[in-house]
mmCIF file of C-alpha atoms and ligand atoms in Angstrom:
data_model
loop_
_atom_site.group_PDB
_atom_site.id
_atom_site.type_symbol
_atom_site.label_atom_id
_atom_site.label_comp_id
_atom_site.label_asym_id
_atom_site.label_seq_id
_atom_site.Cartn_x
_atom_site.Cartn_y
_atom_site.Cartn_z
ATOM 1 C CA MET A 58 -83.664 -59.633 -32.015
ATOM 2 C CA SER A 59 -80.443 -58.639 -30.312
ATOM 3 C CA THR A 60 -80.545 -56.192 -27.457
ATOM 4 C CA VAL A 61 -78.239 -53.716 -25.744
ATOM 5 C CA ARG A 62 -77.979 -53.230 -21.972
ATOM 6 C CA LEU A 63 -77.590 -49.724 -20.579
ATOM 7 C CA ALA A 64 -76.725 -48.491 -17.097
ATOM 8 C CA VAL A 65 -78.095 -44.966 -16.724
ATOM 9 C CA PHE A 66 -77.631 -42.337 -14.041
ATOM 10 C CA ALA A 67 -78.233 -38.627 -13.748
ATOM 11 C CA ASP A 68 -77.880 -35.443 -11.731
ATOM 12 C CA LEU A 69 -74.878 -36.330 -9.590
ATOM 13 C CA HIS A 70 -74.400 -32.657 -8.564
ATOM 14 C CA LEU A 71 -70.903 -33.189 -7.175
ATOM 15 C CA GLY A 72 -70.193 -30.562 -4.528
ATOM 16 C CA ARG A 73 -73.739 -30.374 -3.180
ATOM 17 C CA PRO A 74 -73.638 -31.739 0.377
ATOM 18 C CA SER A 75 -76.980 -33.533 0.029
ATOM 19 C CA ALA A 76 -76.084 -35.166 -3.308
ATOM 20 C CA PRO A 77 -75.273 -38.881 -3.443
ATOM 21 C CA GLY A 78 -71.610 -38.324 -4.307
ATOM 22 C CA MET A 79 -68.697 -40.273 -5.731
ATOM 23 C CA ARG A 80 -69.002 -43.222 -3.376
ATOM 24 C CA TRP A 81 -72.624 -43.798 -4.365
ATOM 25 C CA ALA A 82 -71.692 -43.546 -8.057
ATOM 26 C CA CYS A 83 -68.838 -46.055 -7.815
ATOM 27 C CA GLU A 84 -70.816 -48.530 -5.704
ATOM 28 C CA SER A 85 -73.873 -48.312 -7.956
ATOM 29 C CA LEU A 86 -71.774 -48.766 -11.064
ATOM 30 C CA ALA A 87 -70.098 -51.788 -9.471
ATOM 31 C CA GLY A 88 -73.548 -53.273 -8.896
ATOM 32 C CA ALA A 89 -74.655 -52.529 -12.445
ATOM 33 C CA VAL A 90 -71.490 -54.044 -13.932
ATOM 34 C CA GLU A 91 -72.472 -57.421 -12.496
ATOM 35 C CA ASN A 92 -75.283 -57.442 -15.065
ATOM 36 C CA GLN A 93 -72.812 -56.779 -17.877
ATOM 37 C CA PRO A 94 -74.037 -53.526 -19.428
ATOM 38 C CA ASP A 95 -72.771 -52.609 -22.885
ATOM 39 C CA VAL A 96 -72.678 -48.873 -22.288
ATOM 40 C CA VAL A 97 -73.089 -46.335 -19.476
ATOM 41 C CA VAL A 98 -75.217 -43.202 -20.003
ATOM 42 C CA PHE A 99 -75.091 -40.090 -17.817
ATOM 43 C CA THR A 100 -77.781 -37.521 -18.548
ATOM 44 C CA GLY A 101 -76.195 -34.370 -17.145
ATOM 45 C CA ASP A 102 -75.485 -32.227 -14.076
ATOM 46 C CA LEU A 103 -72.209 -33.866 -13.105
ATOM 47 C CA VAL A 104 -71.373 -30.886 -10.867
ATOM 48 C CA ASP A 105 -73.501 -28.457 -8.871
ATOM 49 C CA LYS A 106 -73.477 -24.886 -10.126
ATOM 50 C CA LYS A 107 -73.590 -23.311 -6.684
ATOM 51 C CA LYS A 108 -71.332 -25.624 -4.684
ATOM 52 C CA ALA A 109 -68.878 -27.323 -7.029
ATOM 53 C CA THR A 110 -65.187 -26.486 -6.881
ATOM 54 C CA ARG A 111 -62.362 -27.470 -9.178
ATOM 55 C CA THR A 112 -61.838 -30.506 -6.934
ATOM 56 C CA ASP A 113 -65.392 -31.668 -7.612
ATOM 57 C CA LEU A 114 -64.842 -31.288 -11.342
ATOM 58 C CA ASP A 115 -61.651 -33.346 -11.031
ATOM 59 C CA ASP A 116 -63.652 -35.992 -9.137
ATOM 60 C CA GLY A 117 -66.136 -36.041 -12.022
ATOM 61 C CA ALA A 118 -63.317 -36.571 -14.507
ATOM 62 C CA ASP A 119 -61.979 -39.377 -12.286
ATOM 63 C CA LEU A 120 -65.424 -40.990 -12.345
ATOM 64 C CA PHE A 121 -65.549 -40.880 -16.137
ATOM 65 C CA ARG A 122 -62.020 -42.340 -16.227
ATOM 66 C CA HIS A 123 -63.111 -45.086 -13.793
ATOM 67 C CA ILE A 124 -65.997 -46.010 -16.112
ATOM 68 C CA THR A 125 -63.969 -46.049 -19.307
ATOM 69 C CA GLN A 126 -60.595 -47.345 -18.116
ATOM 70 C CA GLU A 127 -61.265 -49.569 -15.083
ATOM 71 C CA LEU A 128 -64.783 -50.802 -15.880
ATOM 72 C CA LYS A 129 -63.851 -50.684 -19.585
ATOM 73 C CA LEU A 130 -67.273 -49.416 -20.625
ATOM 74 C CA PRO A 131 -68.006 -46.638 -23.095
ATOM 75 C CA LEU A 132 -69.783 -43.601 -21.647
ATOM 76 C CA VAL A 133 -72.311 -41.425 -23.454
ATOM 77 C CA HIS A 134 -73.245 -38.200 -21.696
ATOM 78 C CA VAL A 135 -74.564 -34.682 -22.118
ATOM 79 C CA TRP A 136 -73.922 -31.553 -20.107
ATOM 80 C CA GLY A 137 -76.734 -30.188 -17.935
ATOM 81 C CA ASN A 138 -77.646 -26.674 -16.858
ATOM 82 C CA HIS A 139 -75.648 -27.025 -13.629
ATOM 83 C CA ASP A 140 -72.533 -28.113 -15.514
ATOM 84 C CA VAL A 141 -72.771 -25.009 -17.684
ATOM 85 C CA GLY A 142 -73.731 -22.764 -14.766
ATOM 86 C CA SER A 143 -70.724 -23.903 -12.734
ATOM 87 C CA GLY A 144 -68.363 -22.223 -15.189
ATOM 88 C CA LEU A 145 -66.000 -25.172 -14.736
ATOM 89 C CA LEU A 146 -66.486 -26.954 -18.059
ATOM 90 C CA PRO A 147 -63.523 -25.314 -19.836
ATOM 91 C CA HIS A 148 -61.344 -27.264 -17.379
ATOM 92 C CA PHE A 149 -62.885 -30.667 -18.094
ATOM 93 C CA PRO A 150 -60.366 -32.967 -19.792
ATOM 94 C CA GLU A 151 -60.862 -34.921 -22.994
ATOM 95 C CA MET A 152 -60.584 -38.657 -22.557
ATOM 96 C CA PRO A 153 -60.995 -41.657 -24.820
ATOM 97 C CA GLY A 154 -64.205 -43.660 -24.520
ATOM 98 C CA VAL A 155 -66.280 -40.633 -23.459
ATOM 99 C CA HIS A 156 -68.850 -39.606 -26.077
ATOM 100 C CA ARG A 157 -70.878 -36.388 -25.990
ATOM 101 C CA PRO A 158 -72.198 -33.794 -28.417
ATOM 102 C CA ARG A 159 -69.502 -31.360 -29.512
ATOM 103 C CA GLY A 160 -71.718 -28.418 -30.412
ATOM 104 C CA ALA A 161 -74.908 -26.756 -29.243
ATOM 105 C CA GLY A 162 -77.391 -28.664 -31.407
ATOM 106 C CA ILE A 163 -78.846 -32.149 -31.672
ATOM 107 C CA GLU A 164 -76.117 -34.632 -32.565
ATOM 108 C CA GLU A 165 -76.024 -38.305 -33.485
ATOM 109 C CA ILE A 166 -73.534 -40.243 -31.417
ATOM 110 C CA ARG A 167 -72.327 -43.690 -32.402
ATOM 111 C CA VAL A 168 -70.110 -45.713 -30.106
ATOM 112 C CA PRO A 169 -67.787 -48.340 -31.584
ATOM 113 C CA GLY A 170 -69.098 -51.820 -30.752
ATOM 114 C CA VAL A 171 -72.503 -50.588 -29.494
ATOM 115 C CA PRO A 172 -75.302 -51.090 -32.070
ATOM 116 C CA LEU A 173 -77.273 -47.947 -31.140
ATOM 117 C CA VAL A 174 -77.608 -44.371 -32.343
ATOM 118 C CA PHE A 175 -77.822 -41.800 -29.549
ATOM 119 C CA HIS A 176 -79.607 -38.510 -30.241
ATOM 120 C CA ALA A 177 -78.040 -36.187 -27.706
ATOM 121 C CA VAL A 178 -78.063 -32.484 -26.841
ATOM 122 C CA ASN A 179 -75.881 -30.460 -24.495
ATOM 123 C CA VAL A 180 -77.435 -27.720 -22.399
ATOM 124 C CA VAL A 181 -75.392 -24.640 -23.351
ATOM 125 C CA GLN A 182 -76.773 -21.918 -21.076
ATOM 126 C CA ASP A 183 -78.456 -21.769 -17.679
ATOM 127 C CA PRO A 184 -81.401 -21.580 -18.029
ATOM 128 C CA ASP A 185 -81.660 -23.044 -21.549
ATOM 129 C CA PRO A 186 -85.217 -22.475 -22.812
ATOM 130 C CA ARG A 187 -84.374 -23.203 -26.475
ATOM 131 C CA ASP A 188 -87.184 -24.888 -28.409
ATOM 132 C CA LEU A 189 -84.698 -27.288 -29.956
ATOM 133 C CA LEU A 190 -86.066 -30.750 -29.308
ATOM 134 C CA LYS A 191 -88.794 -30.235 -31.925
ATOM 135 C CA ASP A 192 -85.995 -31.021 -34.396
ATOM 136 C CA LEU A 193 -85.139 -34.443 -32.940
ATOM 137 C CA PRO A 194 -85.157 -36.794 -35.934
ATOM 138 C CA GLN A 195 -88.017 -39.268 -36.278
ATOM 139 C CA VAL A 196 -86.968 -42.852 -36.982
ATOM 140 C CA GLN A 197 -88.669 -46.051 -38.107
ATOM 141 C CA GLU A 198 -86.015 -48.588 -37.066
ATOM 142 C CA ALA A 199 -85.005 -49.956 -33.671
ATOM 143 C CA GLY A 200 -81.865 -48.905 -31.859
ATOM 144 C CA HIS A 201 -82.273 -45.143 -31.475
ATOM 145 C CA ILE A 202 -81.973 -43.577 -28.028
ATOM 146 C CA GLY A 203 -82.575 -40.001 -26.828
ATOM 147 C CA VAL A 204 -80.162 -38.581 -24.239
ATOM 148 C CA LEU A 205 -81.608 -35.296 -23.065
ATOM 149 C CA HIS A 206 -81.316 -32.945 -20.097
ATOM 150 C CA THR A 207 -84.858 -31.606 -20.248
ATOM 151 C CA GLU A 208 -87.832 -30.480 -18.208
ATOM 152 C CA VAL A 209 -90.164 -32.012 -20.878
ATOM 153 C CA GLU A 210 -93.504 -30.275 -20.077
ATOM 154 C CA GLY A 211 -92.230 -28.527 -16.973
ATOM 155 C CA GLN A 212 -94.583 -30.126 -14.477
ATOM 156 C CA TYR A 213 -91.727 -31.468 -12.325
ATOM 157 C CA THR A 214 -89.452 -28.397 -12.230
ATOM 158 C CA ASN A 215 -89.602 -24.627 -12.335
ATOM 159 C CA ASN A 216 -86.234 -24.307 -14.072
ATOM 160 C CA PRO A 217 -86.732 -24.012 -17.870
ATOM 161 C CA CYS A 218 -84.595 -26.498 -19.777
ATOM 162 C CA LEU A 219 -85.014 -27.680 -23.382
ATOM 163 C CA PRO A 220 -88.828 -27.967 -23.208
ATOM 164 C CA THR A 221 -90.707 -30.575 -25.214
ATOM 165 C CA THR A 222 -93.718 -32.829 -24.744
ATOM 166 C CA LEU A 223 -94.161 -36.509 -23.973
ATOM 167 C CA GLU A 224 -96.286 -36.814 -27.102
ATOM 168 C CA HIS A 225 -93.436 -35.442 -29.218
ATOM 169 C CA LEU A 226 -90.827 -37.715 -27.614
ATOM 170 C CA LEU A 227 -93.084 -40.742 -28.183
ATOM 171 C CA SER A 228 -93.545 -39.748 -31.826
ATOM 172 C CA ARG A 229 -89.771 -39.914 -32.505
ATOM 173 C CA GLY A 230 -89.807 -43.730 -32.491
ATOM 174 C CA TYR A 231 -86.875 -44.161 -30.093
ATOM 175 C CA GLY A 232 -86.237 -47.282 -28.035
ATOM 176 C CA ALA A 233 -85.817 -45.084 -24.943
ATOM 177 C CA CYS A 234 -85.522 -41.429 -23.946
ATOM 178 C CA LEU A 235 -83.092 -41.128 -21.033
ATOM 179 C CA LEU A 236 -83.588 -37.810 -19.263
ATOM 180 C CA GLY A 237 -81.809 -35.618 -16.760
ATOM 181 C CA HIS A 238 -82.842 -32.469 -14.869
ATOM 182 C CA VAL A 239 -85.669 -33.721 -12.634
ATOM 183 C CA HIS A 240 -84.252 -35.231 -9.446
ATOM 184 C CA ALA A 241 -87.163 -37.479 -8.531
ATOM 185 C CA PRO A 242 -87.383 -40.772 -10.406
ATOM 186 C CA VAL A 243 -90.258 -40.268 -12.847
ATOM 187 C CA VAL A 244 -91.402 -42.655 -15.563
ATOM 188 C CA LEU A 245 -93.345 -40.673 -18.169
ATOM 189 C CA ASN A 246 -93.819 -43.762 -20.356
ATOM 190 C CA ALA A 247 -92.974 -47.332 -19.402
ATOM 191 C CA SER A 248 -92.401 -48.950 -22.800
ATOM 192 C CA PRO A 249 -90.503 -47.536 -24.531
ATOM 193 C CA PHE A 250 -88.934 -46.042 -21.421
ATOM 194 C CA ILE A 251 -89.181 -42.267 -21.293
ATOM 195 C CA GLY A 252 -88.250 -40.786 -17.946
ATOM 196 C CA TRP A 253 -85.794 -39.483 -15.414
ATOM 197 C CA PRO A 254 -83.717 -41.995 -13.422
ATOM 198 C CA GLY A 255 -83.562 -39.314 -10.737
ATOM 199 C CA MET A 256 -80.781 -38.405 -8.337
ATOM 200 C CA GLY A 257 -79.134 -41.343 -6.579
ATOM 201 C CA ARG A 258 -80.717 -44.067 -8.730
ATOM 202 C CA MET A 259 -79.022 -46.386 -11.206
ATOM 203 C CA LEU A 260 -81.405 -47.385 -13.965
ATOM 204 C CA GLU A 261 -80.619 -50.596 -15.833
ATOM 205 C CA ILE A 262 -82.555 -51.141 -19.040
ATOM 206 C CA GLU A 263 -82.322 -53.298 -22.126
ATOM 207 C CA VAL A 264 -83.309 -51.983 -25.556
ATOM 208 C CA PRO A 265 -83.495 -53.535 -29.040
ATOM 209 C CA ALA A 266 -80.337 -53.002 -31.108
ATOM 210 C CA LEU A 267 -80.089 -51.421 -34.541
ATOM 211 C CA PRO A 268 -81.241 -53.892 -37.225
HETATM 212 MN MN1 MN B 300 -79.930 -31.364 -11.800
#
């Protein structure tokens, strides 16, 4: 069975003094690239809602450009509650090679050359308590990946965000659920991986491709 390698990071919170920052992101991506990932996934909160300025947003756009143009890797991402809460998103540029949901609902994202289907949702308000993830499609085949900025059952955060349950995520049949929102690295389920990479961690995983 063929597999796909993913490099996954989350919750960069550009602008927050204690956040890992651009240098961490570039160095960690450089390390991950040595293992030849097929795609990079970022699970939301690129900027910090309280601290980010337009300069931080521009840094975030530069990071996405670095991934797609210099590292030549496609990027799949969703927006998190901090991105929305910053009020800066209307200024974020479009760029080729960056894939994210366009609307407010669950969307299927396919990336040319990457044999996966991503089921992804943008956070659209802060907080975003919508009971939306109940509608994530259930699949029987390999190669489906969830990309979600969610609290799941809320035990690791007090900020409501796209609630769901581990049992429900497991029942979808995905090869991995890559989460943002919780800043500690937490593995809710080891195989298939369901969890938060956490702030300042680069997660490298390999998943079975679409048949
Ligand atoms: Mn966050």
